[in-house]
Amino acid sequence: MAYEIPTPKYLRVLNTLRKRIEDGDYAPGAALPSENQLCTEFGVSRPTVLKALGILKQDGWIESQQGKGSFVRGRPSAGRTSPEYARDAVELDETGDTEILHVGPVLATPRIAADLKIPEGTPVYERRRRTVTEFGPVDLIATFVPVDIAVGTDITKPEPIPGGLLDLIARQKSLRADYATERMTARRVSPDEADALDVPADESVMSVVITVHQASGDPIMTSVLVMPGSRHEIEDTYAIS
């Protein structure tokens, strides 16, 4: 049977407001809609709106002014640091407990194309690998890099890359990672993933899509991390440390 895990209401409000700030719908200095307006728009209670606003304020996206409401600060100059699983996905040294499964050009799917801001079907370089311990495979990571960034670097070579992809791109292309956006979903494992992870065909997996950006907002690469387990969908942004 399929697993359906609803997204918490406060996350829906938080993710929507943060995306509007990122997209420029709410410019720096602009006032957010009032708490009552947000309650009406999203069909949620005031505590739900306050929880979403509290997290946005804590992470530096907005500020509150007594008696006036909440105002946009813009993208935080330094958000929280990346969690361990995200560092594994985008900064992992491939000479460790990893097995390279595929290196080469593929055509960008609609989802990857949207994350990398390129037309669907555009060639990108994929590096697909899995982490293997004495207990077997523990995760599967596919990283997609635009051709103009990958060409002329070791990304196109099948050998493991020491130090991680971001370090290599910084050294060979002079592109510095500034922040990453994350999308996390729980879903059924695909047949190919089940084979690579050595799990049953009906296993529930956690899929995390992490897109790394320059400070300008231009994407550098997108990694899809798949691990056995399940969680609701979350979108997040954090600094690359």
Short mmCIF file of C-alpha atoms in Angstrom, two decimals:
data_model
loop_
_atom_site.label_atom_id
_atom_site.label_comp_id
_atom_site.label_asym_id
_atom_site.label_seq_id
_atom_site.Cartn_x
_atom_site.Cartn_y
_atom_site.Cartn_z
CA MET A 1 0.00 0.00 0.00
CA ALA A 2 1.16 3.57 -0.66
CA TYR A 3 2.19 5.81 2.22
CA GLU A 4 0.58 9.25 2.43
CA ILE A 5 2.14 11.50 5.06
CA PRO A 6 0.53 14.95 5.22
CA THR A 7 2.73 18.03 5.34
CA PRO A 8 2.30 19.89 8.69
CA LYS A 9 0.24 23.05 8.21
CA TYR A 10 2.89 25.38 9.60
CA LEU A 11 5.45 24.03 7.08
CA ARG A 12 3.06 24.77 4.22
CA VAL A 13 2.78 28.39 5.40
CA LEU A 14 6.53 28.66 6.08
CA ASN A 15 7.61 27.19 2.73
CA THR A 16 5.16 29.35 0.77
CA LEU A 17 6.22 32.59 2.45
CA ARG A 18 9.91 31.76 2.09
CA LYS A 19 9.46 30.99 -1.60
CA ARG A 20 7.68 34.31 -2.12
CA ILE A 21 10.63 36.09 -0.50
CA GLU A 22 13.11 34.14 -2.65
CA ASP A 23 11.11 34.89 -5.82
CA GLY A 24 10.92 38.60 -5.00
CA ASP A 25 7.15 38.67 -4.48
CA TYR A 26 7.92 40.08 -1.03
CA ALA A 27 10.88 42.44 -1.47
CA PRO A 28 13.28 43.35 1.36
CA GLY A 29 11.61 45.93 3.57
CA ALA A 30 8.09 44.99 2.49
CA ALA A 31 5.45 44.16 5.06
CA LEU A 32 4.06 40.65 5.13
CA PRO A 33 0.29 40.18 5.17
CA SER A 34 -1.19 40.45 8.65
CA GLU A 35 -1.60 37.35 10.81
CA ASN A 36 -5.35 37.43 10.21
CA GLN A 37 -4.83 37.67 6.43
CA LEU A 38 -2.45 34.70 6.50
CA CYS A 39 -4.90 32.68 8.60
CA THR A 40 -7.61 33.36 6.02
CA GLU A 41 -5.40 32.67 3.00
CA PHE A 42 -4.08 29.33 4.26
CA GLY A 43 -7.15 28.28 6.21
CA VAL A 44 -5.16 27.72 9.41
CA SER A 45 -5.24 28.90 13.02
CA ARG A 46 -3.28 31.83 14.44
CA PRO A 47 -0.87 29.57 16.41
CA THR A 48 0.01 27.83 13.12
CA VAL A 49 0.81 31.16 11.45
CA LEU A 50 2.79 32.33 14.49
CA LYS A 51 4.87 29.16 14.44
CA ALA A 52 5.74 29.66 10.75
CA LEU A 53 6.57 33.35 11.30
CA GLY A 54 8.65 32.48 14.36
CA ILE A 55 10.85 30.11 12.36
CA LEU A 56 11.24 32.65 9.53
CA LYS A 57 12.28 35.27 12.08
CA GLN A 58 14.67 32.88 13.84
CA ASP A 59 16.33 31.99 10.53
CA GLY A 60 16.71 35.65 9.55
CA TRP A 61 14.16 35.89 6.73
CA ILE A 62 11.90 38.43 8.45
CA GLU A 63 11.84 40.78 11.42
CA SER A 64 8.93 41.88 13.55
CA GLN A 65 8.17 45.43 14.68
CA GLN A 66 5.99 45.91 17.73
CA GLY A 67 2.53 47.06 16.73
CA LYS A 68 3.41 47.14 13.02
CA GLY A 69 3.75 43.50 11.93
CA SER A 70 6.41 41.44 10.17
CA PHE A 71 8.79 42.80 7.54
CA VAL A 72 11.02 41.08 5.00
CA ARG A 73 14.77 41.10 5.54
CA GLY A 74 15.55 39.02 2.44
CA ARG A 75 17.61 35.88 2.11
CA PRO A 76 19.73 35.40 5.24
CA SER A 77 23.40 36.15 4.61
CA ALA A 78 24.25 33.12 6.71
CA GLY A 79 21.61 30.52 7.41
CA ARG A 80 22.01 27.40 9.47
CA THR A 81 24.81 25.08 8.46
CA SER A 82 24.06 22.05 6.37
CA PRO A 83 22.93 18.87 8.17
CA GLU A 84 25.15 15.79 8.05
CA TYR A 85 23.13 13.95 5.40
CA ALA A 86 23.29 17.01 3.14
CA ARG A 87 27.05 17.24 3.53
CA ASP A 88 27.26 13.56 2.62
CA ALA A 89 25.25 14.23 -0.53
CA VAL A 90 27.09 17.28 -1.84
CA GLU A 91 30.50 17.26 -0.15
CA LEU A 92 31.31 13.56 0.26
CA ASP A 93 34.84 12.39 -0.49
CA GLU A 94 34.26 9.65 -3.05
CA THR A 95 37.44 7.82 -2.07
CA GLY A 96 35.77 6.68 1.15
CA ASP A 97 33.11 3.99 1.59
CA THR A 98 31.51 4.70 -1.78
CA GLU A 99 30.92 2.76 -4.97
CA ILE A 100 30.62 4.66 -8.26
CA LEU A 101 27.68 3.29 -10.25
CA HIS A 102 27.55 5.65 -13.24
CA VAL A 103 29.39 8.67 -14.63
CA GLY A 104 28.30 10.26 -17.88
CA PRO A 105 25.86 12.56 -19.66
CA VAL A 106 22.11 12.10 -19.23
CA LEU A 107 19.11 14.19 -20.24
CA ALA A 108 17.66 16.37 -17.51
CA THR A 109 14.25 15.27 -16.28
CA PRO A 110 11.61 17.98 -15.74
CA ARG A 111 12.38 18.08 -12.01
CA ILE A 112 16.17 18.27 -12.40
CA ALA A 113 15.81 20.81 -15.20
CA ALA A 114 13.68 23.03 -12.98
CA ASP A 115 16.19 22.80 -10.12
CA LEU A 116 19.12 23.65 -12.42
CA LYS A 117 17.14 26.32 -14.32
CA ILE A 118 17.72 24.71 -17.71
CA PRO A 119 15.32 23.43 -20.41
CA GLU A 120 13.94 19.93 -19.95
CA GLY A 121 16.01 17.36 -21.88
CA THR A 122 19.22 19.42 -21.68
CA PRO A 123 22.30 17.16 -21.30
CA VAL A 124 23.82 17.21 -17.81
CA TYR A 125 26.57 15.11 -16.25
CA GLU A 126 25.45 12.53 -13.71
CA ARG A 127 27.60 10.99 -11.01
CA ARG A 128 25.66 8.21 -9.29
CA ARG A 129 27.14 6.43 -6.31
CA ARG A 130 26.13 4.55 -3.20
CA THR A 131 27.62 4.41 0.27
CA VAL A 132 28.45 0.87 1.33
CA THR A 133 29.33 -0.31 4.84
CA GLU A 134 29.97 -3.74 6.29
CA PHE A 135 26.20 -4.03 6.68
CA GLY A 136 25.53 -3.28 2.99
CA PRO A 137 24.33 -0.20 1.04
CA VAL A 138 23.02 2.64 3.20
CA ASP A 139 22.19 5.32 0.64
CA LEU A 140 22.12 6.15 -3.06
CA ILE A 141 23.23 9.56 -4.36
CA ALA A 142 22.87 10.89 -7.91
CA THR A 143 24.44 14.29 -8.59
CA PHE A 144 23.63 16.28 -11.73
CA VAL A 145 25.98 19.03 -12.93
CA PRO A 146 25.41 21.38 -15.90
CA VAL A 147 27.67 20.60 -18.83
CA ASP A 148 29.35 24.02 -18.81
CA ILE A 149 30.46 23.42 -15.23
CA ALA A 150 31.38 19.74 -15.59
CA VAL A 151 33.40 19.95 -18.82
CA GLY A 152 37.09 20.47 -18.19
CA THR A 153 36.93 19.00 -14.69
CA ASP A 154 37.32 15.55 -13.16
CA ILE A 155 33.52 15.37 -12.84
CA THR A 156 33.43 13.75 -16.28
CA LYS A 157 35.90 11.02 -15.27
CA PRO A 158 34.83 7.67 -13.77
CA GLU A 159 37.43 7.69 -10.99
CA PRO A 160 36.38 8.63 -7.41
CA ILE A 161 36.90 12.32 -6.62
CA PRO A 162 38.82 13.05 -3.42
CA GLY A 163 37.63 15.95 -1.30
CA GLY A 164 34.12 16.14 -2.77
CA LEU A 165 32.54 17.79 -5.80
CA LEU A 166 32.12 21.28 -4.32
CA ASP A 167 35.80 21.49 -3.45
CA LEU A 168 36.71 20.34 -6.95
CA ILE A 169 34.37 22.84 -8.63
CA ALA A 170 35.77 25.65 -6.50
CA ARG A 171 39.34 24.72 -7.48
CA GLN A 172 38.81 23.92 -11.16
CA LYS A 173 36.00 26.34 -12.05
CA SER A 174 36.38 29.06 -9.39
CA LEU A 175 32.70 28.72 -8.46
CA ARG A 176 31.95 29.01 -4.75
CA ALA A 177 28.93 27.37 -3.16
CA ASP A 178 27.00 29.79 -0.96
CA TYR A 179 23.75 28.12 0.03
CA ALA A 180 21.60 25.09 -0.70
CA THR A 181 17.88 24.47 -0.98
CA GLU A 182 16.41 21.16 0.07
CA ARG A 183 13.24 19.23 -0.74
CA MET A 184 12.50 16.09 1.24
CA THR A 185 9.76 13.55 0.49
CA ALA A 186 8.72 10.06 1.54
CA ARG A 187 7.83 7.71 -1.32
CA ARG A 188 7.95 4.13 -2.57
CA VAL A 189 11.35 2.92 -3.77
CA SER A 190 11.80 2.53 -7.53
CA PRO A 191 12.91 -0.84 -8.96
CA ASP A 192 16.40 0.46 -9.80
CA GLU A 193 16.76 2.00 -6.34
CA ALA A 194 15.59 -1.22 -4.67
CA ASP A 195 18.31 -3.14 -6.51
CA ALA A 196 21.02 -0.61 -5.64
CA LEU A 197 20.00 -0.39 -1.97
CA ASP A 198 19.23 -4.10 -1.64
CA VAL A 199 15.78 -3.45 -0.11
CA PRO A 200 12.32 -4.93 -0.80
CA ALA A 201 10.33 -3.58 -3.75
CA ASP A 202 7.71 -2.12 -1.38
CA GLU A 203 10.23 -0.31 0.83
CA SER A 204 9.49 3.29 1.82
CA VAL A 205 12.43 5.62 1.20
CA MET A 206 13.32 9.17 2.08
CA SER A 207 14.29 11.16 -1.01
CA VAL A 208 16.17 14.42 -0.47
CA VAL A 209 16.82 16.74 -3.42
CA ILE A 210 19.56 19.26 -2.61
CA THR A 211 20.42 22.05 -5.05
CA VAL A 212 23.57 24.05 -4.37
CA HIS A 213 23.70 27.69 -5.48
CA GLN A 214 26.21 30.46 -5.86
CA ALA A 215 25.54 33.68 -3.94
CA SER A 216 24.01 35.07 -7.16
CA GLY A 217 21.35 32.36 -7.06
CA ASP A 218 22.74 30.48 -10.05
CA PRO A 219 22.65 26.71 -9.40
CA ILE A 220 25.89 24.72 -9.38
CA MET A 221 24.52 21.19 -9.07
CA THR A 222 21.61 19.11 -7.82
CA SER A 223 21.99 15.93 -5.75
CA VAL A 224 19.26 13.36 -5.13
CA LEU A 225 19.86 11.37 -1.96
CA VAL A 226 17.76 8.24 -1.38
CA MET A 227 17.75 6.46 2.00
CA PRO A 228 15.47 3.79 3.45
CA GLY A 229 12.91 5.39 5.79
CA SER A 230 10.06 7.90 5.48
CA ARG A 231 9.34 11.51 6.39
CA HIS A 232 6.94 14.23 5.27
CA GLU A 233 7.94 16.78 2.66
CA ILE A 234 10.07 19.68 3.83
CA GLU A 235 11.73 22.50 1.92
CA ASP A 236 14.69 24.23 3.50
CA THR A 237 17.59 26.58 2.84
CA TYR A 238 20.94 26.69 4.60
CA ALA A 239 24.43 28.06 4.23
CA ILE A 240 27.21 25.92 2.80
CA SER A 241 29.92 25.73 5.44
#
